[in-house]
mmCIF file with all atom_site columns, C-alpha atoms in Angstrom:
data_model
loop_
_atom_site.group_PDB
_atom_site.id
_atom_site.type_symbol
_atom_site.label_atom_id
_atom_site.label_alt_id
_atom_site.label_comp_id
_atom_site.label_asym_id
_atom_site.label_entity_id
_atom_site.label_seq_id
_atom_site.pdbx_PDB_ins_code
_atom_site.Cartn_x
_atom_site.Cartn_y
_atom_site.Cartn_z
_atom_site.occupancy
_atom_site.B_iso_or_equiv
_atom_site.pdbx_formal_charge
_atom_site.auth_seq_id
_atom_site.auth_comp_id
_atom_site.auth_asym_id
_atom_site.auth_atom_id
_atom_site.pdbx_PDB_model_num
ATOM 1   C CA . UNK A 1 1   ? 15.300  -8.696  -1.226  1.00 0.00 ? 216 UNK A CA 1
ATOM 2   C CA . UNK A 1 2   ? 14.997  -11.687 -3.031  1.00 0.00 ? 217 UNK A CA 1
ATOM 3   C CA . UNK A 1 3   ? 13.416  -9.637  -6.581  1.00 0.00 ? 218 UNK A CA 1
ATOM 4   C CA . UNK A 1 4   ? 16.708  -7.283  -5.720  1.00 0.00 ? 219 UNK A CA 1
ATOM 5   C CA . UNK A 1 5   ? 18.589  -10.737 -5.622  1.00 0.00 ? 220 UNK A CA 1
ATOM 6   C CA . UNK A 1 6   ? 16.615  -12.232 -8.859  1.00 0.00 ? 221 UNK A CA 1
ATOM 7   C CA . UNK A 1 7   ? 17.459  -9.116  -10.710 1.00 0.00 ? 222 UNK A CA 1
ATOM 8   C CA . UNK A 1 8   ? 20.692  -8.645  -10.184 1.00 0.00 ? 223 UNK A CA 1
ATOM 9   C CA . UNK A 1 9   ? 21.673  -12.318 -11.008 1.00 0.00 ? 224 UNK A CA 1
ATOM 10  C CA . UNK A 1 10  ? 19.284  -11.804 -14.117 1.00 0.00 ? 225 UNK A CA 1
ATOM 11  C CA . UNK A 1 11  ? 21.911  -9.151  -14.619 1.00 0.00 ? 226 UNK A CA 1
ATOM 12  C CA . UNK A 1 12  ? 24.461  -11.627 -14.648 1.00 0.00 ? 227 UNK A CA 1
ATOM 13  C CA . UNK A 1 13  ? 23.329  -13.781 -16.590 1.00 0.00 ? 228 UNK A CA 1
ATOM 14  C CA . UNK A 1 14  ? 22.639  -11.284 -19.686 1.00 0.00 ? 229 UNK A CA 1
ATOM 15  C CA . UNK A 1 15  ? 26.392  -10.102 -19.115 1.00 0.00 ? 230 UNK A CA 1
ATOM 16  C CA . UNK A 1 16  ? 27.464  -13.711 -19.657 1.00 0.00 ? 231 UNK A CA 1
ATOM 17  C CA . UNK A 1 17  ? 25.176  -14.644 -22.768 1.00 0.00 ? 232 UNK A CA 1
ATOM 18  C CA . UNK A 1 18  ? 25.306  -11.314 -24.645 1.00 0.00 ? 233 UNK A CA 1
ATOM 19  C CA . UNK A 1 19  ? 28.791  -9.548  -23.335 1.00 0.00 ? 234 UNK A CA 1
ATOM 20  C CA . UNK A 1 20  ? 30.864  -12.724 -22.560 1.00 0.00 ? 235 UNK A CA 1
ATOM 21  C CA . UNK A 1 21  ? 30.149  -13.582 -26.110 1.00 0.00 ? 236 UNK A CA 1
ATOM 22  C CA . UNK A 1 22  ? 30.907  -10.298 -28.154 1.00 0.00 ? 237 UNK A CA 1
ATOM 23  C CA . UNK A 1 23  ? 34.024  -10.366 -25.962 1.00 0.00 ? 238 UNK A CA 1
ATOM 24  C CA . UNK A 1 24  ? 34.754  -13.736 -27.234 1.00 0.00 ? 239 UNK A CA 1
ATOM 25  C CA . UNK A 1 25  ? 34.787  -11.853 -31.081 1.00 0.00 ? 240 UNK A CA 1
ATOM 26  C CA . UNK A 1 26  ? 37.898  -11.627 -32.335 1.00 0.00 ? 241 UNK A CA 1
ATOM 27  C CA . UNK A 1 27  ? 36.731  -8.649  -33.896 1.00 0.00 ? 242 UNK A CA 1
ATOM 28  C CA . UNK A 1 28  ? 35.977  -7.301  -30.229 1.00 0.00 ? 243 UNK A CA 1
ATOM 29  C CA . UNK A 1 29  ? 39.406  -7.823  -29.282 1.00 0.00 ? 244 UNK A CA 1
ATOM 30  C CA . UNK A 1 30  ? 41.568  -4.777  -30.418 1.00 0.00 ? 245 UNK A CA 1
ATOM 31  C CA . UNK A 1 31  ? 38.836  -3.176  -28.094 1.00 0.00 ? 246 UNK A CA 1
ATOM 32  C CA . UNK A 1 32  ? 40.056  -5.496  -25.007 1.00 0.00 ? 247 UNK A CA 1
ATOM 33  C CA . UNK A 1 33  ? 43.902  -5.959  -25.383 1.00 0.00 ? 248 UNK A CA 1
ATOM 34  C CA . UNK A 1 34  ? 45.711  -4.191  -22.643 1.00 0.00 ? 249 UNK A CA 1
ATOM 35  C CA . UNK A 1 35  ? 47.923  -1.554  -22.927 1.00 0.00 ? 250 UNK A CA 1
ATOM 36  C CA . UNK A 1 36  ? 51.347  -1.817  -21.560 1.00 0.00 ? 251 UNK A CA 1
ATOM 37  C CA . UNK A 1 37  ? 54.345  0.989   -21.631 1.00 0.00 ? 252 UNK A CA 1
ATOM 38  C CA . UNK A 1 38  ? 51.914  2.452   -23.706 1.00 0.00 ? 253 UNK A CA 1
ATOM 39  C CA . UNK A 1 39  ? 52.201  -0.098  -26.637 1.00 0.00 ? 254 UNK A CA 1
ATOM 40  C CA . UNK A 1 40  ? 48.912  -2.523  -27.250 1.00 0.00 ? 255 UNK A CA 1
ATOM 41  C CA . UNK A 1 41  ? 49.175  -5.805  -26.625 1.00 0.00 ? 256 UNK A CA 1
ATOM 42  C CA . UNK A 1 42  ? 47.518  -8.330  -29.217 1.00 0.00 ? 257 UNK A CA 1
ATOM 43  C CA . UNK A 1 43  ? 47.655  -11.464 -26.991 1.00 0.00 ? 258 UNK A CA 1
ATOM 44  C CA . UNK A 1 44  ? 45.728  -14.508 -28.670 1.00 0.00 ? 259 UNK A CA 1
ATOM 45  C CA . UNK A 1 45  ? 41.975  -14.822 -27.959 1.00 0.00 ? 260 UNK A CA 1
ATOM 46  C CA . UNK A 1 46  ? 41.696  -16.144 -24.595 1.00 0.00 ? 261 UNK A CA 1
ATOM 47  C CA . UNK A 1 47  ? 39.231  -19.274 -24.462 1.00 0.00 ? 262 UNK A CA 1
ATOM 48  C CA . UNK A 1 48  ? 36.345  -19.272 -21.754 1.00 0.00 ? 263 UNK A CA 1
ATOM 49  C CA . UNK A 1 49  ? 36.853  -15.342 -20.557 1.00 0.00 ? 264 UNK A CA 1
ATOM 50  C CA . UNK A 1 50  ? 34.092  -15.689 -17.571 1.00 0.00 ? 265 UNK A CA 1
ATOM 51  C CA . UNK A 1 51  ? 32.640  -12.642 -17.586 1.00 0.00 ? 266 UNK A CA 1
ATOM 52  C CA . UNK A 1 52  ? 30.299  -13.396 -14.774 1.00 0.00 ? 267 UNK A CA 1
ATOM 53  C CA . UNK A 1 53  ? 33.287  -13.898 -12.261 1.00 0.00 ? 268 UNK A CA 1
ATOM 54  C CA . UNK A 1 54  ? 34.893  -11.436 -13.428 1.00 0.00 ? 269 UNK A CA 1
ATOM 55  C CA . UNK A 1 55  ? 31.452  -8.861  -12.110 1.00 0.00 ? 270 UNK A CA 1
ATOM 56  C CA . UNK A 1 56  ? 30.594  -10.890 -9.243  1.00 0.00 ? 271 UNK A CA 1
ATOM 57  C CA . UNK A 1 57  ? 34.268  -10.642 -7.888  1.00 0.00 ? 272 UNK A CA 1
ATOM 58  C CA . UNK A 1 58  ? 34.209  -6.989  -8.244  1.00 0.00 ? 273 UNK A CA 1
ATOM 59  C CA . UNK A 1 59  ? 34.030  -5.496  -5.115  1.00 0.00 ? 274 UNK A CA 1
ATOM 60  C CA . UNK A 1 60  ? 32.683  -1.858  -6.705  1.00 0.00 ? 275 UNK A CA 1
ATOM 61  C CA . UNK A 1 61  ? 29.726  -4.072  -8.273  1.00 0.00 ? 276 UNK A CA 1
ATOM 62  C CA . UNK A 1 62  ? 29.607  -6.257  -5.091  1.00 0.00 ? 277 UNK A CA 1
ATOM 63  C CA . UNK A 1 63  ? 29.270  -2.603  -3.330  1.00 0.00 ? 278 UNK A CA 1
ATOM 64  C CA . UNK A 1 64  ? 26.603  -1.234  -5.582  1.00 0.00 ? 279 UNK A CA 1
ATOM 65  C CA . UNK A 1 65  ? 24.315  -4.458  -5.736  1.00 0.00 ? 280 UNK A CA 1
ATOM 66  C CA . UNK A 1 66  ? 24.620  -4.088  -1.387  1.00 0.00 ? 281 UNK A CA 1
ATOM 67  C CA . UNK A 1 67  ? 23.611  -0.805  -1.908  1.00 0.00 ? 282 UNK A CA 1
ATOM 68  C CA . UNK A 1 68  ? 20.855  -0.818  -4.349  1.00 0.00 ? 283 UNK A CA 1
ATOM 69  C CA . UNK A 1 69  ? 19.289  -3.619  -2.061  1.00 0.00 ? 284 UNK A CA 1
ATOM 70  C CA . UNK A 1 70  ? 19.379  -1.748  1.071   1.00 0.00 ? 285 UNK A CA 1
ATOM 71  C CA . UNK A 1 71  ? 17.905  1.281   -0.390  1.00 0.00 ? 286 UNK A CA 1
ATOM 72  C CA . UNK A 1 72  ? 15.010  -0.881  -2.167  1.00 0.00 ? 287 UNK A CA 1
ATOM 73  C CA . UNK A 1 73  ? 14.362  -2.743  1.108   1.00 0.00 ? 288 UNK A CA 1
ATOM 74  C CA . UNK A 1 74  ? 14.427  0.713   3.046   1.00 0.00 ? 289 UNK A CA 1
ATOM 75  C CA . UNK A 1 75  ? 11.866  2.460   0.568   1.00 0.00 ? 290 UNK A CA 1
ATOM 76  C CA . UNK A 1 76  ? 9.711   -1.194  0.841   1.00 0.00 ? 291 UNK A CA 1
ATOM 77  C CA . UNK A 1 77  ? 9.828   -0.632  4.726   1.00 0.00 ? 292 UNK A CA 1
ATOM 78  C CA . UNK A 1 78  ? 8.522   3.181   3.773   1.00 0.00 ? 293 UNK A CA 1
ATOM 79  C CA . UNK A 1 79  ? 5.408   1.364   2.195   1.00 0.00 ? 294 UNK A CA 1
ATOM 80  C CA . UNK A 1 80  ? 5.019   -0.830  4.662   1.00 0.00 ? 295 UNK A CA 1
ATOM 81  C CA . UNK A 1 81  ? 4.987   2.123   7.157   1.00 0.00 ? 296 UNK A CA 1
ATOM 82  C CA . UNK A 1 82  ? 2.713   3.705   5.359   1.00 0.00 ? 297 UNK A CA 1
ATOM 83  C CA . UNK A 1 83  ? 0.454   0.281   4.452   1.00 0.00 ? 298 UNK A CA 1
ATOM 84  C CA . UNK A 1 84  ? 0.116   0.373   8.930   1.00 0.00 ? 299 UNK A CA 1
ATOM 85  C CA . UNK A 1 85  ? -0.952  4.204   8.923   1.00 0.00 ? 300 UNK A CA 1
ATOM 86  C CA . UNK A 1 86  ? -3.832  2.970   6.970   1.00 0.00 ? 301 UNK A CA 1
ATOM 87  C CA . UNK A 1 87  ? -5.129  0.125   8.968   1.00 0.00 ? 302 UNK A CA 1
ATOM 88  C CA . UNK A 1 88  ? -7.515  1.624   11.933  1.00 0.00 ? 303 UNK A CA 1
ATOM 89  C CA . UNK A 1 89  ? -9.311  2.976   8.542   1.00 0.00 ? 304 UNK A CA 1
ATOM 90  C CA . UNK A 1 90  ? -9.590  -0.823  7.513   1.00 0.00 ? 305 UNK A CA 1
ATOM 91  C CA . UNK A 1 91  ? -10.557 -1.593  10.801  1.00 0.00 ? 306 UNK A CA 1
ATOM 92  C CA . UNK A 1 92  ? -13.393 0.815   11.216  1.00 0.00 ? 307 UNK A CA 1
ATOM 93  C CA . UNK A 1 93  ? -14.701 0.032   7.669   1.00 0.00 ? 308 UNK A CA 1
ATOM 94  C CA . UNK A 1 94  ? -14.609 -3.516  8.748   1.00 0.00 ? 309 UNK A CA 1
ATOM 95  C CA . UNK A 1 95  ? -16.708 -2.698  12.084  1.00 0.00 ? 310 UNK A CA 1
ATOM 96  C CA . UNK A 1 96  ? -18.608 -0.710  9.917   1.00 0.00 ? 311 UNK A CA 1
ATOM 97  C CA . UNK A 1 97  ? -19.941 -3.493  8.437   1.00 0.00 ? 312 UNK A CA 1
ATOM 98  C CA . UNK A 1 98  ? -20.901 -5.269  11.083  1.00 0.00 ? 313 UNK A CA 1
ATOM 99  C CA . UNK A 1 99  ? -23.111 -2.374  12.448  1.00 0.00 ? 314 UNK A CA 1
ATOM 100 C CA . UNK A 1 100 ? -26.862 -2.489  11.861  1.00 0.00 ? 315 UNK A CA 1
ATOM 101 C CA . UNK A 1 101 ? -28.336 0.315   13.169  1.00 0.00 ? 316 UNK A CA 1
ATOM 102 C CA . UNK A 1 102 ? -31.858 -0.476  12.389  1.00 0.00 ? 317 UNK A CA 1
ATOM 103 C CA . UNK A 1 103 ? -31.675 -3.042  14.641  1.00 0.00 ? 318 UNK A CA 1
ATOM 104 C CA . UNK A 1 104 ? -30.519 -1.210  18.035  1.00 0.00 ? 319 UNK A CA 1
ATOM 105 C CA . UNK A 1 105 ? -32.894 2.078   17.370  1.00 0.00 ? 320 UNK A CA 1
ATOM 106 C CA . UNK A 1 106 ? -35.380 1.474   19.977  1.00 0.00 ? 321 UNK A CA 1
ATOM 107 C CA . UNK A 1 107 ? -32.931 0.827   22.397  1.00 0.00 ? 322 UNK A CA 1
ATOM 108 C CA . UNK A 1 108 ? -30.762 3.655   21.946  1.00 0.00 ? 323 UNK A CA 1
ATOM 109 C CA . UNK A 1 109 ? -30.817 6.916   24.271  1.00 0.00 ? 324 UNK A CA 1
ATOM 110 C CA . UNK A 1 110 ? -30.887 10.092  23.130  1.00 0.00 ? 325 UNK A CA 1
ATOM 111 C CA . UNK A 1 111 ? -27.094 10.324  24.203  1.00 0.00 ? 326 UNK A CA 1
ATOM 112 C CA . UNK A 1 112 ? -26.372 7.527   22.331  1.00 0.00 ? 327 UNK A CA 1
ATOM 113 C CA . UNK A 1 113 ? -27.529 8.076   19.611  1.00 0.00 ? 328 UNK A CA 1
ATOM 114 C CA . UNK A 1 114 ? -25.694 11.424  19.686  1.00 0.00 ? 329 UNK A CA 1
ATOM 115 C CA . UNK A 1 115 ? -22.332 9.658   19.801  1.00 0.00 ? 330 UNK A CA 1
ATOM 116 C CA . UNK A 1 116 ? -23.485 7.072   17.096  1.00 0.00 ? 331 UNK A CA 1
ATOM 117 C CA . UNK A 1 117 ? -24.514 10.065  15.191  1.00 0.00 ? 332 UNK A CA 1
ATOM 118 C CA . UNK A 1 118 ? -20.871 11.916  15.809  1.00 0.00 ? 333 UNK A CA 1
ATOM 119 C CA . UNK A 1 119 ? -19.184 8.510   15.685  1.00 0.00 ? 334 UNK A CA 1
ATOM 120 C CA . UNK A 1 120 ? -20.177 7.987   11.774  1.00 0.00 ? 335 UNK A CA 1
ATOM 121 C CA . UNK A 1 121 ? -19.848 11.639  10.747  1.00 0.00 ? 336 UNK A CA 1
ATOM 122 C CA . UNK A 1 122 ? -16.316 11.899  12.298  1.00 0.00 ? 337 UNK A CA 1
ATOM 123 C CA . UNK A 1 123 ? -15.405 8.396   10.533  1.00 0.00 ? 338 UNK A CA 1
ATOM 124 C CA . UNK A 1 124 ? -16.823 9.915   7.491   1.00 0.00 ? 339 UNK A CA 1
ATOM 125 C CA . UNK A 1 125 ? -14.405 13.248  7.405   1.00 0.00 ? 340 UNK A CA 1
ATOM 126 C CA . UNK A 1 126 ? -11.759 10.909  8.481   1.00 0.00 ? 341 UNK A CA 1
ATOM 127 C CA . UNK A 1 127 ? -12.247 8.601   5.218   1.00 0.00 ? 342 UNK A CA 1
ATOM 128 C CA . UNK A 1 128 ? -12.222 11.893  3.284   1.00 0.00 ? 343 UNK A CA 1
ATOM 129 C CA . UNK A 1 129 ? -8.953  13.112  4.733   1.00 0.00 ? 344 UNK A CA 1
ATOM 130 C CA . UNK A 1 130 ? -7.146  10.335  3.059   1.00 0.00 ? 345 UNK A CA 1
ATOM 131 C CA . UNK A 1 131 ? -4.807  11.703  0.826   1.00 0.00 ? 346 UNK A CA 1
ATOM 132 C CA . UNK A 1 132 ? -5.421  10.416  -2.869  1.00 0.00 ? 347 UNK A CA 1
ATOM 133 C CA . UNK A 1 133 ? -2.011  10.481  -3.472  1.00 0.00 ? 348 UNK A CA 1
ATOM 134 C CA . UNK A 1 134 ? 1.227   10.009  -1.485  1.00 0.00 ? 349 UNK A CA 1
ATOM 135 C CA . UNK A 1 135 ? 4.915   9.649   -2.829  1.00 0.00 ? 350 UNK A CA 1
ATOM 136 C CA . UNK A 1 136 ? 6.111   6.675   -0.278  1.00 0.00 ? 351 UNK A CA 1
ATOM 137 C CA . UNK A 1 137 ? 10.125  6.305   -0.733  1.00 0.00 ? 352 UNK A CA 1
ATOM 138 C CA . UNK A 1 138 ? 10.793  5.828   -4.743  1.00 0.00 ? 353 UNK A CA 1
ATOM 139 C CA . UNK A 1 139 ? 6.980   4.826   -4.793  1.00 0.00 ? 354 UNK A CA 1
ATOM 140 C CA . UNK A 1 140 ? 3.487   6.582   -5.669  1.00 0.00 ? 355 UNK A CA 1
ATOM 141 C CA . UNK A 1 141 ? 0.580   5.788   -3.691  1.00 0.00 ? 356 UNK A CA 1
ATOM 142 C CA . UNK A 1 142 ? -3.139  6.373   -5.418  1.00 0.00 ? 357 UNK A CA 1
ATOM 143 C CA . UNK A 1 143 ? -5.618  5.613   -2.373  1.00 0.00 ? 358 UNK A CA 1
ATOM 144 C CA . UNK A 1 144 ? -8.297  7.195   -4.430  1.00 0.00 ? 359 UNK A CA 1
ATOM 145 C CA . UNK A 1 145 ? -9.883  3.174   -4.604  1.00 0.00 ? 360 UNK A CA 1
ATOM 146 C CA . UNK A 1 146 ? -9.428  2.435   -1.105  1.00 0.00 ? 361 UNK A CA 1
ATOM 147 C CA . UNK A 1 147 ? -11.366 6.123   -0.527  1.00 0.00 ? 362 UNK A CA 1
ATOM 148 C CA . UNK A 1 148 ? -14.223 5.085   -2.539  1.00 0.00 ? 363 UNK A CA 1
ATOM 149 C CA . UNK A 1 149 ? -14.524 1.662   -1.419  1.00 0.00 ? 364 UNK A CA 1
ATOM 150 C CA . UNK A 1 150 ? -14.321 3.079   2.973   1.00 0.00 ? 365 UNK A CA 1
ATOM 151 C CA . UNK A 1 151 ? -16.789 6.457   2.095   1.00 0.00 ? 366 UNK A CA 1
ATOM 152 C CA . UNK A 1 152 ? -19.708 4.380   2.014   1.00 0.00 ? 367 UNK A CA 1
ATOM 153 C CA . UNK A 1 153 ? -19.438 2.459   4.970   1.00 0.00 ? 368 UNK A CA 1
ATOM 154 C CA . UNK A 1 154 ? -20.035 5.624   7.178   1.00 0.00 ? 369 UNK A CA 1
ATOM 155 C CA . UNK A 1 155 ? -22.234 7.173   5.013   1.00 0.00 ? 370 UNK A CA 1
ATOM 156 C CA . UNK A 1 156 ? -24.576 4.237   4.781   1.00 0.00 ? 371 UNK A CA 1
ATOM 157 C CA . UNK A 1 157 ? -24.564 4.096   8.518   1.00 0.00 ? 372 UNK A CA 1
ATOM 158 C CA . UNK A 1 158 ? -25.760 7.734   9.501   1.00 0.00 ? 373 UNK A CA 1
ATOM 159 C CA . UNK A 1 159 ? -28.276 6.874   6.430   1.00 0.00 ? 374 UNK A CA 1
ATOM 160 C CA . UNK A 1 160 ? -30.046 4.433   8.339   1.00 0.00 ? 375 UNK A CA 1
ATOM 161 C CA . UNK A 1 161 ? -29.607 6.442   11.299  1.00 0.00 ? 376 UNK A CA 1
ATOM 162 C CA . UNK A 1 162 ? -31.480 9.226   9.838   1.00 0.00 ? 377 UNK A CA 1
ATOM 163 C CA . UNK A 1 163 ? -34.146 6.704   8.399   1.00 0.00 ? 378 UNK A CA 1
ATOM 164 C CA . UNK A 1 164 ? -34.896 5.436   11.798  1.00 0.00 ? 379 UNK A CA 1
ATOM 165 C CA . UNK A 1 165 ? -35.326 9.000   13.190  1.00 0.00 ? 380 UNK A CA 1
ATOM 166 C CA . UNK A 1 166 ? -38.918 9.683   11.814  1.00 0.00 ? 381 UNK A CA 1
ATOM 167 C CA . UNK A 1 167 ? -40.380 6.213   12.537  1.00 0.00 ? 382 UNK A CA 1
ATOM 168 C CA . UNK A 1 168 ? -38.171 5.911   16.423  1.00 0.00 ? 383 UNK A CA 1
ATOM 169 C CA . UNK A 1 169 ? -39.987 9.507   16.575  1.00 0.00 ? 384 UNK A CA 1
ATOM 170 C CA . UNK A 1 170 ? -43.266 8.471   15.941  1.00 0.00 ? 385 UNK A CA 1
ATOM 171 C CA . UNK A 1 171 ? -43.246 5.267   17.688  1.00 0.00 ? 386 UNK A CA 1
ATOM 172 C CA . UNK A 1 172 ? -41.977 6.934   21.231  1.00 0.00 ? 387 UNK A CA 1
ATOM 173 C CA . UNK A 1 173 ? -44.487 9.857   20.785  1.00 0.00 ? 388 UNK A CA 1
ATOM 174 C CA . UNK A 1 174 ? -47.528 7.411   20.225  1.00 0.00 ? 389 UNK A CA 1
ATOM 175 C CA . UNK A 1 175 ? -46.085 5.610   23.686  1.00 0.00 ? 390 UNK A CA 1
ATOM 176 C CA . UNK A 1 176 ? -45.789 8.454   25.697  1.00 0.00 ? 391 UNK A CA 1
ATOM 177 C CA . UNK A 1 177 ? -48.965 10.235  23.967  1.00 0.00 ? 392 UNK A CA 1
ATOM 178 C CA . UNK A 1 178 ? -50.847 6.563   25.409  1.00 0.00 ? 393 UNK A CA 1
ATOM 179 C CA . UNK A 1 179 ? -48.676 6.815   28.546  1.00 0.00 ? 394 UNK A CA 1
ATOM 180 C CA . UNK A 1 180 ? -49.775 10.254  29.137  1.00 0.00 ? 395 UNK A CA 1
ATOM 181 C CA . UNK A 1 181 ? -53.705 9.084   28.410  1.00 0.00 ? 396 UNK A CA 1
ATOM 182 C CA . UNK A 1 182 ? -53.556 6.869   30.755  1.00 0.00 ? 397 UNK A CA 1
ATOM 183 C CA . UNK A 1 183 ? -52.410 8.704   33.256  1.00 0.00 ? 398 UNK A CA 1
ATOM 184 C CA . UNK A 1 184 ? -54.941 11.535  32.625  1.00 0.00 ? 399 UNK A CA 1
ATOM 185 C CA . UNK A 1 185 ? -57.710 8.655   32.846  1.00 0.00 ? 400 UNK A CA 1
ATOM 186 C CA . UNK A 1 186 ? -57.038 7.320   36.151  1.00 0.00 ? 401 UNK A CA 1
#
């Protein structure tokens, strides 16, 4: 609201320094002079014509300026709207970062690690079912950065994942291959 506001007194402004002078021109004037009964008045040049009261008292411009703003701030609430649709992305690439797998391998169950698995590659279509591009009110969205920076995050975590497998693998076969020794032993 307050760039709407800026503008529109910018507006202003320009109508005063460039318009309120050329209407000052006597040249200018046959151009300005009323027309009464048909006949053209040629009144005398009058002295400090303010053209800025003169717009900000019309109640058409007054109109248009209230309507221009509420349109702009409806279209910014649009983008906003669409700015919240995109935070539990944010929030999961966040998480995401957090998450070292490597760490909490051994002590994952084979259930688990079936949700951790399904938990990453679901987070990974959802990041790709961002649309690239989205017309938001009188705006265009390009999410096509905000794709490639949240792709990785779930990528990189079933990539660990499915480093650990082959070494979790061998380690828990070696334990229950000694397990089952010494059992056999006894």
């Amino acid at each position: 609201a307050r760039a709407i506001d800026t503008t529109m007194i910018d507006y202003v402004s320009m109508l005063k320094t460039r318009i309120g002078s050329v209407l000052a021109d006597a040249a200018f004037h046959k151009y300005t002079a009323p027309v009464i009964n048909g006949r053209r008045d040629n009144p005398e040049p009058v002295e400090g014509l303010d053209i800025v009261a003169l717009v900000e008292e019309n109640e058409e411009h007054n109109a248009v300026v209230k309507a221009v703003r509420a349109s702009f701030e409806g279209h910014f609430d649009e983008v906003l709207a669409y700015c919240e649709l995109l935070q539990p992305h944010r929030a999961t690439y966040l998480a995401n970062r957090a998450v070292d797998t490597r760490v909490v391998a051994d002590t994952l169950t084979l259930d688990e690690w079936r949700e951790l698995l399904e938990r990453f590659e679901g987070q990974r279509r959802a990041f790709e079912a961002i649309e690239t591009h989205a017309t938001v009110g009188i705006f265009a969205g390009n999410a096509s950065r905000l794709k490639e920076i949240f792709l990785p995050s779930p990528q990189r975590c079933l990539d660990e994942l499915h480093a650990a497998l082959p070494d979790l693998a061998a380690r828990r076969t070696a334990a229950l291959l000694e397990e089952t020794g010494r059992a056999t032993s006894v």
